[in-house]
């Protein structure tokens, strides 16, 4: 009797989950990692080019704020819609297109004749940037062996975070010599990476199986996983599965976890973008010179990269819930202590600890968790909406902090706000997350929905 399509699909997924990390895995991962790094780089151009933009267009502080917010508004839209598009049309093509979109609008920004045109191009660029985040992490989660899933997703987040100091370093060399528009010229490079993705990346095996394309999935597994040849041809297919919608995210089985993810993402976005936007000004208010405040901010934000790199190992050892909960809480505690001191050494140390746990450990783990919680039919939709809520935090917090500082409140109130939101996010993690460690993405879905788990070739570790 020939194997059933379900049995064949389970065999292919078992091969994919239990495979060694091969040279082709590495080539695919490096390609998407480069695209994600460039995403972080382009997002973080704002602080580098803003002084030049203000001078060129004679902007007021309010107009400069509009320029900063336009990017996040576009990212919110892109993140919200891209996941659903990817769940319907696959991962490979939408991912490549997102890079091309924000690269092409970078080119448009080079020639922007007016401030209004520049804001429009930056917002449209944000659509592509937000969309890239929504697609790339589900793609990584679906093609890498299960035991490598957590570390590789969090390492991708670290690559994104490296975009902040890289943008600052490149801007320091480029802007004084060539002007702020030269940074947008550099930001067109992702179009080449997008073309390369279209030419070389395979489609997600899980997406192909969901669409009933068994032979295509088998061919990719055979070429990707060492020691596994392509199975013999078969005419049997799984019945195509309808793509997921936002309704899946708020269905009875997922509602509790979805609310917790969205709340934690708002808090994480508020912490990441609020801190990076206002920290130099706050440090200057504490008596630190403006030039030194930029240097201190670079050191403090770089600690988040270290946290993201370590997160992958921790979540495989102690689990997603523990890392999320304790990292958020500890970040909040360090923020509270941070606000009580103005000594240079203490400011740097406490700032590094707060961002190491907050944007590093907690932020990267949160995206890893969101990229594996939902079923394949809704995975990119789930990650996209999570990323959209992060941008909501990024829109709200800078405005809130600006209002607080305009009231001439004490500097401690600034740090108190960040401390409170981090601790609240930690409580949400402890009380309303589903532990995904040690499970394949199919087993996660089966356990959450209450269906009996089907046998798999071996128990995967993740």
Short mmCIF file of C-alpha atoms in Angstrom, two decimals:
data_model
loop_
_atom_site.label_atom_id
_atom_site.label_comp_id
_atom_site.label_asym_id
_atom_site.label_seq_id
_atom_site.Cartn_x
_atom_site.Cartn_y
_atom_site.Cartn_z
CA UNK A 1 0.00 0.00 0.00
CA UNK A 2 1.50 3.39 -0.97
CA UNK A 3 2.08 5.83 1.86
CA UNK A 4 -0.68 8.33 2.52
CA UNK A 5 -0.02 12.00 1.83
CA UNK A 6 -0.18 12.69 5.56
CA UNK A 7 2.45 10.04 6.27
CA UNK A 8 4.68 11.39 3.51
CA UNK A 9 4.30 14.93 4.81
CA UNK A 10 5.19 13.85 8.34
CA UNK A 11 8.25 12.07 6.97
CA UNK A 12 9.40 15.17 5.13
CA UNK A 13 8.88 17.36 8.20
CA UNK A 14 10.71 14.84 10.35
CA UNK A 15 13.66 14.99 7.95
CA UNK A 16 13.57 18.78 7.95
CA UNK A 17 13.36 19.05 11.75
CA UNK A 18 16.02 16.46 12.55
CA UNK A 19 18.51 17.31 9.81
CA UNK A 20 22.03 18.47 10.48
CA UNK A 21 22.65 22.15 9.74
CA UNK A 22 24.07 21.75 6.26
CA UNK A 23 26.04 24.06 3.99
CA UNK A 24 22.86 24.91 2.09
CA UNK A 25 21.11 25.77 5.35
CA UNK A 26 23.97 28.16 6.01
CA UNK A 27 23.80 29.81 2.57
CA UNK A 28 20.08 30.38 2.91
CA UNK A 29 20.43 31.69 6.45
CA UNK A 30 23.26 34.10 5.60
CA UNK A 31 21.20 35.48 2.70
CA UNK A 32 18.14 36.23 4.83
CA UNK A 33 20.37 37.45 7.67
CA UNK A 34 21.94 40.01 5.35
CA UNK A 35 18.51 41.24 4.32
CA UNK A 36 17.41 41.53 7.96
CA UNK A 37 20.57 43.41 8.92
CA UNK A 38 19.97 45.89 6.10
CA UNK A 39 16.40 46.30 7.35
CA UNK A 40 17.75 47.35 10.76
CA UNK A 41 20.28 49.64 9.10
CA UNK A 42 17.69 51.48 7.01
CA UNK A 43 15.25 51.83 9.92
CA UNK A 44 17.93 53.46 12.05
CA UNK A 45 18.92 56.08 9.46
CA UNK A 46 16.56 58.60 11.06
CA UNK A 47 18.85 59.74 13.86
CA UNK A 48 21.79 59.99 11.45
CA UNK A 49 20.12 62.07 8.76
CA UNK A 50 17.68 64.14 10.85
CA UNK A 51 20.05 67.07 11.58
CA UNK A 52 20.77 67.43 7.85
CA UNK A 53 17.10 67.12 6.92
CA UNK A 54 16.19 69.83 9.46
CA UNK A 55 18.79 72.17 7.99
CA UNK A 56 17.88 71.48 4.35
CA UNK A 57 14.14 72.02 4.77
CA UNK A 58 14.30 74.50 7.72
CA UNK A 59 12.11 72.32 9.91
CA UNK A 60 10.55 73.05 13.26
CA UNK A 61 10.72 70.47 16.06
CA UNK A 62 7.13 69.45 15.30
CA UNK A 63 7.92 68.84 11.63
CA UNK A 64 10.99 66.82 12.59
CA UNK A 65 8.75 64.69 14.79
CA UNK A 66 6.44 64.05 11.85
CA UNK A 67 9.40 62.84 9.81
CA UNK A 68 10.38 60.39 12.57
CA UNK A 69 6.82 59.11 13.04
CA UNK A 70 6.15 58.60 9.32
CA UNK A 71 8.52 55.64 9.20
CA UNK A 72 6.84 53.88 12.12
CA UNK A 73 3.37 54.50 10.71
CA UNK A 74 4.44 52.85 7.46
CA UNK A 75 6.04 49.96 9.31
CA UNK A 76 2.85 49.37 11.26
CA UNK A 77 0.87 49.07 8.02
CA UNK A 78 3.50 46.88 6.36
CA UNK A 79 3.78 44.51 9.30
CA UNK A 80 0.02 44.13 9.61
CA UNK A 81 -0.63 43.27 5.95
CA UNK A 82 2.52 41.39 4.96
CA UNK A 83 1.93 38.41 7.21
CA UNK A 84 -1.45 37.68 5.64
CA UNK A 85 0.02 38.13 2.14
CA UNK A 86 2.84 35.70 2.99
CA UNK A 87 0.45 33.12 4.40
CA UNK A 88 -1.46 33.23 1.11
CA UNK A 89 1.36 33.47 -1.45
CA UNK A 90 4.39 31.94 0.27
CA UNK A 91 7.50 33.24 1.99
CA UNK A 92 10.16 33.52 -0.73
CA UNK A 93 8.66 36.02 -3.19
CA UNK A 94 7.07 38.34 -0.59
CA UNK A 95 10.35 38.43 1.35
CA UNK A 96 12.34 39.44 -1.72
CA UNK A 97 9.75 42.05 -2.69
CA UNK A 98 9.86 43.70 0.75
CA UNK A 99 13.58 44.41 0.30
CA UNK A 100 13.02 45.78 -3.17
CA UNK A 101 10.23 48.05 -1.93
CA UNK A 102 12.22 49.78 0.77
CA UNK A 103 15.31 49.96 -1.45
CA UNK A 104 13.41 51.60 -4.31
CA UNK A 105 11.82 54.17 -2.02
CA UNK A 106 15.31 54.87 -0.67
CA UNK A 107 16.26 55.78 -4.21
CA UNK A 108 13.20 58.01 -4.45
CA UNK A 109 14.21 59.74 -1.20
CA UNK A 110 17.58 60.62 -2.72
CA UNK A 111 15.80 62.91 -5.18
CA UNK A 112 12.97 64.12 -2.91
CA UNK A 113 12.42 67.79 -3.93
CA UNK A 114 10.32 68.80 -0.91
CA UNK A 115 9.94 67.83 2.70
CA UNK A 116 6.44 66.49 2.00
CA UNK A 117 7.82 64.19 -0.68
CA UNK A 118 10.57 62.98 1.65
CA UNK A 119 8.06 62.17 4.40
CA UNK A 120 5.91 60.28 1.88
CA UNK A 121 8.84 58.25 0.59
CA UNK A 122 10.00 57.49 4.14
CA UNK A 123 6.51 56.26 5.09
CA UNK A 124 6.32 54.04 2.00
CA UNK A 125 9.80 52.80 2.78
CA UNK A 126 8.46 51.92 6.23
CA UNK A 127 5.80 49.69 4.63
CA UNK A 128 8.54 47.57 3.09
CA UNK A 129 10.61 47.55 6.29
CA UNK A 130 7.68 46.48 8.47
CA UNK A 131 6.71 43.83 5.95
CA UNK A 132 10.24 42.37 5.90
CA UNK A 133 10.16 41.79 9.66
CA UNK A 134 6.82 40.01 9.37
CA UNK A 135 8.03 37.56 6.72
CA UNK A 136 11.68 36.81 7.46
CA UNK A 137 11.34 35.33 10.96
CA UNK A 138 8.59 32.82 10.06
CA UNK A 139 10.70 31.81 7.05
CA UNK A 140 13.69 31.08 9.31
CA UNK A 141 11.54 29.24 11.84
CA UNK A 142 10.09 27.00 9.12
CA UNK A 143 13.24 25.89 7.30
CA UNK A 144 15.90 25.39 10.01
CA UNK A 145 16.21 22.15 12.01
CA UNK A 146 14.11 22.37 15.18
CA UNK A 147 17.00 22.33 17.65
CA UNK A 148 18.48 25.37 15.91
CA UNK A 149 15.22 27.32 15.62
CA UNK A 150 15.47 29.42 18.78
CA UNK A 151 19.17 30.37 18.46
CA UNK A 152 18.93 31.26 14.77
CA UNK A 153 15.79 33.39 15.11
CA UNK A 154 17.27 35.33 18.03
CA UNK A 155 20.59 35.71 16.17
CA UNK A 156 18.63 37.24 13.28
CA UNK A 157 17.18 39.75 15.74
CA UNK A 158 20.73 40.51 16.88
CA UNK A 159 21.72 41.18 13.26
CA UNK A 160 18.80 43.61 13.01
CA UNK A 161 19.91 45.37 16.21
CA UNK A 162 23.45 45.75 14.84
CA UNK A 163 21.91 48.06 12.25
CA UNK A 164 21.71 50.84 14.85
CA UNK A 165 25.43 51.28 15.62
CA UNK A 166 26.30 50.47 12.00
CA UNK A 167 24.07 53.25 10.70
CA UNK A 168 25.66 55.65 13.19
CA UNK A 169 29.19 54.60 12.21
CA UNK A 170 28.54 54.84 8.46
CA UNK A 171 26.76 58.16 8.91
CA UNK A 172 29.68 59.62 10.82
CA UNK A 173 31.92 58.95 7.82
CA UNK A 174 29.48 59.64 4.98
CA UNK A 175 27.22 62.54 5.98
CA UNK A 176 29.94 65.16 6.65
CA UNK A 177 31.57 64.40 3.30
CA UNK A 178 28.59 63.74 1.01
CA UNK A 179 25.46 64.94 2.82
CA UNK A 180 22.44 63.15 4.26
CA UNK A 181 21.09 62.06 0.86
CA UNK A 182 24.13 59.81 0.44
CA UNK A 183 22.77 57.60 3.22
CA UNK A 184 19.70 56.89 1.10
CA UNK A 185 21.99 55.97 -1.81
CA UNK A 186 23.59 53.33 0.43
CA UNK A 187 20.08 52.21 1.44
CA UNK A 188 19.37 51.12 -2.15
CA UNK A 189 21.77 48.15 -1.79
CA UNK A 190 18.97 45.82 -0.51
CA UNK A 191 17.49 45.67 -4.02
CA UNK A 192 20.47 43.50 -5.03
CA UNK A 193 19.87 41.19 -2.08
CA UNK A 194 16.20 40.96 -3.05
CA UNK A 195 17.07 39.88 -6.59
CA UNK A 196 19.51 37.31 -5.20
CA UNK A 197 16.76 35.96 -2.93
CA UNK A 198 14.42 35.47 -5.87
CA UNK A 199 17.14 33.57 -7.72
CA UNK A 200 18.38 31.31 -4.90
CA UNK A 201 15.99 30.91 -1.97
CA UNK A 202 13.71 27.86 -1.82
CA UNK A 203 10.10 28.18 -0.79
CA UNK A 204 9.11 27.17 2.75
CA UNK A 205 8.54 23.40 2.84
CA UNK A 206 5.75 23.82 5.35
CA UNK A 207 3.99 26.33 3.09
CA UNK A 208 4.29 23.95 0.12
CA UNK A 209 2.85 21.05 2.10
CA UNK A 210 0.00 23.22 3.30
CA UNK A 211 -0.78 24.05 -0.32
CA UNK A 212 -0.63 20.38 -1.36
CA UNK A 213 2.60 20.69 -3.40
CA UNK A 214 4.16 17.47 -2.13
CA UNK A 215 6.68 16.88 -4.94
CA UNK A 216 8.06 20.42 -4.68
CA UNK A 217 8.44 20.03 -0.92
CA UNK A 218 10.15 16.67 -1.29
CA UNK A 219 12.65 18.05 -3.80
CA UNK A 220 13.63 20.89 -1.45
CA UNK A 221 14.04 18.54 1.52
CA UNK A 222 16.18 16.23 -0.61
CA UNK A 223 18.51 19.05 -1.62
CA UNK A 224 18.59 20.70 1.79
CA UNK A 225 19.08 17.87 4.27
CA UNK A 226 22.31 15.89 4.22
CA UNK A 227 21.80 12.17 3.74
CA UNK A 228 18.23 12.45 2.56
CA UNK A 229 17.58 11.87 -1.10
CA UNK A 230 14.46 13.02 -2.85
CA UNK A 231 11.67 10.45 -2.29
CA UNK A 232 10.25 8.70 -5.29
CA UNK A 233 7.67 10.52 -7.31
CA UNK A 234 4.10 10.26 -6.16
CA UNK A 235 0.83 11.56 -7.47
CA UNK A 236 -0.69 11.91 -4.02
CA UNK A 237 -1.18 15.33 -2.49
CA UNK A 238 -2.50 16.74 0.72
CA UNK A 239 -5.68 18.70 0.39
CA UNK A 240 -4.74 22.35 0.15
CA UNK A 241 -5.34 24.22 3.38
CA UNK A 242 -6.89 27.68 3.44
CA UNK A 243 -4.58 30.46 4.57
CA UNK A 244 -5.09 31.73 8.09
CA UNK A 245 -6.57 35.04 9.08
CA UNK A 246 -6.50 37.33 12.08
CA UNK A 247 -9.51 35.37 13.35
CA UNK A 248 -7.16 32.46 14.00
CA UNK A 249 -5.04 34.62 16.27
CA UNK A 250 -8.01 35.56 18.45
CA UNK A 251 -9.76 32.17 18.35
CA UNK A 252 -10.50 30.50 21.67
CA UNK A 253 -7.31 28.41 21.82
CA UNK A 254 -5.01 31.32 21.01
CA UNK A 255 -6.75 34.38 22.47
CA UNK A 256 -4.94 34.38 25.82
CA UNK A 257 -1.52 33.95 24.22
CA UNK A 258 -2.24 36.50 21.48
CA UNK A 259 -3.29 39.20 23.94
CA UNK A 260 -0.13 38.56 25.95
CA UNK A 261 2.10 38.75 22.84
CA UNK A 262 0.50 41.98 21.67
CA UNK A 263 0.82 43.56 25.11
CA UNK A 264 4.45 42.48 25.46
CA UNK A 265 5.23 43.79 21.96
CA UNK A 266 3.74 47.19 22.79
CA UNK A 267 5.93 47.30 25.90
CA UNK A 268 9.00 46.08 23.98
CA UNK A 269 8.48 48.64 21.21
CA UNK A 270 8.00 51.41 23.75
CA UNK A 271 11.24 50.41 25.46
CA UNK A 272 13.33 50.01 22.30
CA UNK A 273 12.18 53.03 20.30
CA UNK A 274 11.43 55.33 23.23
CA UNK A 275 14.83 54.77 24.77
CA UNK A 276 16.76 55.13 21.51
CA UNK A 277 14.86 58.33 20.62
CA UNK A 278 15.22 60.18 23.90
CA UNK A 279 18.21 58.72 25.75
CA UNK A 280 20.79 61.18 24.31
CA UNK A 281 18.62 64.13 25.37
CA UNK A 282 18.03 62.69 28.84
CA UNK A 283 21.73 62.01 29.35
CA UNK A 284 22.50 65.54 28.24
CA UNK A 285 20.00 66.78 30.83
CA UNK A 286 21.93 64.82 33.45
CA UNK A 287 25.05 66.82 32.65
CA UNK A 288 26.60 64.62 29.95
CA UNK A 289 27.85 66.51 26.90
CA UNK A 290 25.91 65.92 23.69
CA UNK A 291 28.85 64.25 21.95
CA UNK A 292 29.45 61.94 24.88
CA UNK A 293 25.73 61.20 25.14
CA UNK A 294 25.80 59.79 21.58
CA UNK A 295 28.78 57.62 22.50
CA UNK A 296 27.13 56.40 25.70
CA UNK A 297 23.91 55.67 23.81
CA UNK A 298 25.84 53.58 21.26
CA UNK A 299 27.47 51.57 24.06
CA UNK A 300 24.19 51.09 25.90
CA UNK A 301 22.22 50.00 22.81
CA UNK A 302 25.04 47.65 21.74
CA UNK A 303 24.45 45.69 24.95
CA UNK A 304 21.12 44.67 23.46
CA UNK A 305 22.94 42.92 20.62
CA UNK A 306 24.88 40.82 23.13
CA UNK A 307 21.64 39.91 24.89
CA UNK A 308 20.02 38.85 21.63
CA UNK A 309 22.97 36.58 20.78
CA UNK A 310 22.81 34.88 24.18
CA UNK A 311 19.03 34.57 24.13
CA UNK A 312 19.07 31.68 21.67
CA UNK A 313 21.12 29.50 24.00
CA UNK A 314 19.11 30.41 27.08
CA UNK A 315 15.70 29.73 25.58
CA UNK A 316 16.84 26.25 24.53
CA UNK A 317 17.97 25.53 28.09
CA UNK A 318 15.39 27.15 30.36
CA UNK A 319 12.53 27.92 28.00
CA UNK A 320 10.80 30.91 26.46
CA UNK A 321 8.55 31.77 29.41
CA UNK A 322 11.36 32.00 31.95
CA UNK A 323 13.62 34.07 29.69
CA UNK A 324 10.83 36.46 28.74
CA UNK A 325 9.53 36.89 32.28
CA UNK A 326 12.81 37.34 34.10
CA UNK A 327 14.43 39.43 31.36
CA UNK A 328 11.57 41.93 31.28
CA UNK A 329 11.41 42.14 35.09
CA UNK A 330 15.17 42.56 35.52
CA UNK A 331 15.24 45.21 32.80
CA UNK A 332 12.54 47.12 34.66
CA UNK A 333 14.39 46.88 37.96
CA UNK A 334 17.62 48.13 36.39
CA UNK A 335 15.71 51.04 34.81
CA UNK A 336 14.43 52.06 38.24
CA UNK A 337 17.94 51.97 39.71
CA UNK A 338 19.31 53.71 36.61
CA UNK A 339 17.11 56.71 37.29
CA UNK A 340 18.61 57.27 40.74
CA UNK A 341 22.20 57.91 39.63
CA UNK A 342 24.10 60.40 37.50
CA UNK A 343 27.61 58.99 37.98
CA UNK A 344 29.05 58.24 34.54
CA UNK A 345 30.18 54.71 35.28
CA UNK A 346 26.88 53.78 36.90
CA UNK A 347 24.88 55.34 34.05
CA UNK A 348 26.69 53.24 31.46
CA UNK A 349 26.62 50.02 33.50
CA UNK A 350 22.95 50.25 34.47
CA UNK A 351 21.99 51.31 30.95
CA UNK A 352 23.82 48.34 29.48
CA UNK A 353 22.13 45.96 31.93
CA UNK A 354 18.68 47.40 31.20
CA UNK A 355 19.07 47.06 27.42
CA UNK A 356 20.85 43.70 27.68
CA UNK A 357 17.79 42.24 29.39
CA UNK A 358 15.13 44.44 27.75
CA UNK A 359 15.78 44.87 24.03
CA UNK A 360 18.30 42.01 23.96
CA UNK A 361 17.10 38.94 25.86
CA UNK A 362 13.41 39.81 26.08
CA UNK A 363 12.97 41.52 22.69
CA UNK A 364 14.64 38.79 20.65
CA UNK A 365 12.97 35.97 22.59
CA UNK A 366 9.60 37.58 22.03
CA UNK A 367 10.03 37.49 18.25
CA UNK A 368 11.28 33.89 18.40
CA UNK A 369 8.21 32.96 20.44
CA UNK A 370 5.81 34.80 18.11
CA UNK A 371 7.35 33.13 15.04
CA UNK A 372 6.65 29.61 16.33
CA UNK A 373 3.41 29.88 18.33
CA UNK A 374 0.85 29.90 15.53
CA UNK A 375 0.04 27.23 12.90
CA UNK A 376 1.76 27.43 9.52
CA UNK A 377 -1.37 28.79 7.85
CA UNK A 378 -1.29 31.82 10.17
CA UNK A 379 2.37 32.01 11.24
CA UNK A 380 3.34 35.06 9.21
CA UNK A 381 0.03 36.75 10.02
CA UNK A 382 0.71 36.20 13.72
CA UNK A 383 4.27 37.51 13.50
CA UNK A 384 3.14 40.45 11.37
CA UNK A 385 0.52 41.55 13.88
CA UNK A 386 3.00 41.12 16.73
CA UNK A 387 5.45 43.37 14.87
CA UNK A 388 2.66 45.87 14.20
CA UNK A 389 1.88 46.15 17.90
CA UNK A 390 5.59 46.72 18.55
CA UNK A 391 5.37 49.71 16.22
CA UNK A 392 2.36 50.96 18.18
CA UNK A 393 4.65 51.08 21.20
CA UNK A 394 7.21 52.86 19.05
CA UNK A 395 4.64 55.48 18.07
CA UNK A 396 3.24 56.06 21.55
CA UNK A 397 6.33 56.10 23.76
CA UNK A 398 8.41 58.84 22.11
CA UNK A 399 5.38 61.14 22.23
CA UNK A 400 4.67 60.24 25.86
CA UNK A 401 8.28 60.81 26.89
CA UNK A 402 8.32 64.12 25.05
CA UNK A 403 5.23 65.18 26.99
CA UNK A 404 6.84 64.12 30.29
CA UNK A 405 10.04 66.01 29.56
CA UNK A 406 8.08 69.09 28.45
CA UNK A 407 6.51 69.16 31.93
CA UNK A 408 10.03 69.62 33.34
CA UNK A 409 9.53 66.51 35.45
CA UNK A 410 12.47 64.91 37.20
CA UNK A 411 14.71 62.62 35.16
CA UNK A 412 13.69 59.76 37.43
CA UNK A 413 10.15 59.86 36.00
CA UNK A 414 11.62 59.04 32.56
CA UNK A 415 13.24 55.88 33.90
CA UNK A 416 10.21 55.08 36.08
CA UNK A 417 7.99 54.83 33.01
CA UNK A 418 10.37 52.41 31.30
CA UNK A 419 10.72 50.40 34.49
CA UNK A 420 6.98 50.00 34.95
CA UNK A 421 6.24 48.91 31.38
CA UNK A 422 9.05 46.35 31.48
CA UNK A 423 7.85 44.83 34.75
CA UNK A 424 4.26 44.65 33.46
CA UNK A 425 5.50 42.85 30.33
CA UNK A 426 7.35 40.39 32.56
CA UNK A 427 4.18 39.63 34.51
CA UNK A 428 2.35 38.97 31.23
CA UNK A 429 5.11 36.56 30.21
CA UNK A 430 4.90 34.61 33.45
CA UNK A 431 1.11 34.31 33.40
CA UNK A 432 0.03 34.05 29.75
CA UNK A 433 2.64 32.34 27.57
CA UNK A 434 2.73 28.81 26.18
CA UNK A 435 6.08 27.09 26.63
CA UNK A 436 7.33 26.01 23.19
CA UNK A 437 10.74 24.61 24.15
CA UNK A 438 11.35 21.01 23.02
CA UNK A 439 8.53 20.95 20.46
CA UNK A 440 8.29 21.13 16.69
CA UNK A 441 6.01 23.83 15.33
CA UNK A 442 3.43 21.14 14.49
CA UNK A 443 3.50 19.81 18.06
CA UNK A 444 3.00 23.34 19.40
CA UNK A 445 -0.14 23.69 17.28
CA UNK A 446 -1.44 20.28 18.30
CA UNK A 447 -0.99 20.92 22.01
CA UNK A 448 -2.57 24.38 21.96
CA UNK A 449 -5.61 23.30 19.96
CA UNK A 450 -6.07 20.14 22.02
CA UNK A 451 -5.69 17.69 19.15
CA UNK A 452 -3.76 14.51 19.89
CA UNK A 453 -0.21 14.82 18.63
CA UNK A 454 0.54 12.57 15.68
CA UNK A 455 3.69 10.46 15.97
CA UNK A 456 6.81 11.92 14.43
CA UNK A 457 10.06 10.10 13.56
CA UNK A 458 11.84 11.46 16.65
CA UNK A 459 11.21 14.06 19.30
CA UNK A 460 12.78 17.28 18.06
CA UNK A 461 14.56 19.64 20.41
CA UNK A 462 14.12 23.39 19.97
#
